[in-house]
Amino acid sequence: QVQLVESGGGLVQPGESLTLSCTASGRLVGVRDMGWYRQVQGNQRELVATMTRAGTPQYSDSVKGRFTISRDNAKNMVTLQMNNLRPEDTAVYFCNLVKIVGPEEYEYDYWGQGTQVTVSA
């Protein structure tokens, strides 16, 4: 299977920066997308940013211009650079990996354990 290990969460003040990293291991043939979602307790998990294997990024409108996603396919790693953080960015951030399997191209989602990001004065 696939394992995702995240690092980099923490407590920062508004306007500061954090970098989240996620490294994948296991059976990684067929990996397509890697990215980040976040969830506030009581709300649905929402997309933050994701990147295809070819390097095409996608961002939520709320983070465009502040967050940058990057990916190193050789290291099976995805990184989220978060600048100018706001209190509303406070959430648990989850690493996500999408794997395509078989001739039918089934999509499988894998998730990390989550890392807390808190933005507060």
CSV table of C-alpha atoms in Angstrom, one decimal:
chain,number,residue,atom,x,y,z
A,1,GLN,CA,0.0,0.0,0.0
A,2,VAL,CA,0.9,3.7,0.3
A,3,GLN,CA,2.1,5.5,3.4
A,4,LEU,CA,2.2,9.3,3.7
A,5,VAL,CA,4.2,11.1,6.4
A,6,GLU,CA,3.6,14.8,6.9
A,7,SER,CA,5.7,17.4,8.8
A,8,GLY,CA,5.9,21.1,9.3
A,9,GLY,CA,2.7,22.2,11.1
A,10,GLY,CA,2.7,24.5,14.1
A,11,LEU,CA,1.5,27.7,15.6
A,12,VAL,CA,2.3,31.0,13.9
A,13,GLN,CA,1.1,34.6,14.0
A,14,PRO,CA,-0.9,36.2,11.2
A,15,GLY,CA,1.4,37.2,8.3
A,16,GLU,CA,4.0,34.6,9.1
A,17,SER,CA,5.0,31.6,7.0
A,18,LEU,CA,5.0,27.8,7.3
A,19,THR,CA,6.2,25.0,5.1
A,20,LEU,CA,4.5,21.6,5.1
A,21,SER,CA,6.1,18.5,3.6
A,22,CYS,CA,4.8,15.1,2.8
A,23,THR,CA,6.8,12.0,1.7
A,24,ALA,CA,5.2,9.0,0.2
A,25,SER,CA,6.4,5.4,0.4
A,26,GLY,CA,5.2,2.0,-0.5
A,27,ARG,CA,3.7,0.9,-3.8
A,28,LEU,CA,3.9,4.1,-5.8
A,29,VAL,CA,3.4,2.9,-9.4
A,30,GLY,CA,0.6,4.8,-11.0
A,31,VAL,CA,0.7,7.9,-8.7
A,32,ARG,CA,-0.9,10.8,-10.4
A,33,ASP,CA,-1.7,13.7,-8.1
A,34,MET,CA,-0.2,14.8,-4.8
A,35,GLY,CA,-1.4,17.7,-2.8
A,36,TRP,CA,-3.0,19.1,0.3
A,37,TYR,CA,-6.4,19.4,1.8
A,38,ARG,CA,-7.5,20.9,5.1
A,39,GLN,CA,-10.3,20.5,7.5
A,40,VAL,CA,-11.8,22.5,10.3
A,41,GLN,CA,-13.6,20.4,12.9
A,42,GLY,CA,-17.3,20.2,11.9
A,43,ASN,CA,-16.6,21.1,8.3
A,44,GLN,CA,-15.9,19.1,5.2
A,45,ARG,CA,-12.4,18.6,4.1
A,46,GLU,CA,-11.5,21.1,1.4
A,47,LEU,CA,-8.9,21.3,-1.3
A,48,VAL,CA,-5.9,23.6,-0.7
A,49,ALA,CA,-3.6,22.8,-3.5
A,50,THR,CA,-2.7,19.8,-5.7
A,51,MET,CA,-0.2,19.1,-8.4
A,52,THR,CA,-0.2,16.5,-11.2
A,53,ARG,CA,2.8,14.3,-11.9
A,54,ALA,CA,3.5,16.5,-14.9
A,55,GLY,CA,3.7,19.5,-12.6
A,56,THR,CA,0.3,21.3,-13.2
A,57,PRO,CA,-0.9,23.0,-10.0
A,58,GLN,CA,-4.4,23.7,-8.8
A,59,TYR,CA,-5.2,26.0,-6.0
A,60,SER,CA,-8.3,27.0,-4.0
A,61,ASP,CA,-9.2,30.6,-4.5
A,62,SER,CA,-8.6,31.3,-0.8
A,63,VAL,CA,-4.9,30.5,-1.0
A,64,LYS,CA,-4.0,31.7,-4.5
A,65,GLY,CA,-1.1,34.1,-4.4
A,66,ARG,CA,-0.1,33.1,-0.9
A,67,PHE,CA,0.5,29.4,-1.0
A,68,THR,CA,2.9,27.6,-3.4
A,69,ILE,CA,2.9,23.8,-4.0
A,70,SER,CA,5.9,22.0,-5.4
A,71,ARG,CA,6.6,18.4,-6.0
A,72,ASP,CA,9.7,16.2,-6.4
A,73,ASN,CA,8.8,13.0,-8.2
A,74,ALA,CA,12.2,11.4,-7.6
A,75,LYS,CA,11.8,11.8,-3.9
A,76,ASN,CA,8.1,11.2,-3.8
A,77,MET,CA,7.6,14.4,-2.0
A,78,VAL,CA,5.2,17.3,-2.1
A,79,THR,CA,5.7,20.6,-0.3
A,80,LEU,CA,3.3,23.4,0.5
A,81,GLN,CA,4.9,26.8,1.1
A,82,MET,CA,2.4,29.0,3.0
A,83,ASN,CA,3.0,32.7,3.2
A,84,ASN,CA,1.0,35.5,4.7
A,85,LEU,CA,-1.0,33.2,6.8
A,86,ARG,CA,-4.4,34.3,8.1
A,87,PRO,CA,-6.4,33.1,11.1
A,88,GLU,CA,-8.9,31.5,8.7
A,89,ASP,CA,-6.1,29.2,7.5
A,90,THR,CA,-6.2,27.4,10.8
A,91,ALA,CA,-7.1,23.8,10.2
A,92,VAL,CA,-5.7,20.3,10.1
A,93,TYR,CA,-3.8,19.9,6.9
A,94,PHE,CA,-3.8,16.4,5.2
A,95,CYS,CA,-1.5,15.2,2.5
A,96,ASN,CA,-3.3,13.5,-0.3
A,97,LEU,CA,-2.1,11.1,-3.0
A,98,VAL,CA,-4.1,9.9,-6.0
A,99,LYS,CA,-3.1,6.6,-7.6
A,100,ILE,CA,-4.4,5.2,-10.8
A,101,VAL,CA,-4.8,1.4,-10.9
A,102,GLY,CA,-5.5,-1.1,-13.6
A,103,PRO,CA,-6.6,-0.8,-17.2
A,104,GLU,CA,-9.9,0.6,-16.0
A,105,GLU,CA,-7.9,3.4,-14.4
A,106,TYR,CA,-9.6,3.2,-11.0
A,107,GLU,CA,-8.7,6.2,-8.7
A,108,TYR,CA,-7.5,5.5,-5.2
A,109,ASP,CA,-7.1,8.2,-2.6
A,110,TYR,CA,-4.5,7.9,0.2
A,111,TRP,CA,-4.3,10.3,3.1
A,112,GLY,CA,-1.7,11.3,5.7
A,113,GLN,CA,-2.5,11.5,9.4
A,114,GLY,CA,-2.8,15.3,9.3
A,115,THR,CA,-0.8,18.1,10.8
A,116,GLN,CA,-2.3,21.0,12.8
A,117,VAL,CA,-1.7,24.6,11.5
A,118,THR,CA,-2.8,27.3,13.9
A,119,VAL,CA,-2.6,31.0,13.0
A,120,SER,CA,-3.3,33.2,15.9
A,121,ALA,CA,-2.0,36.4,17.5
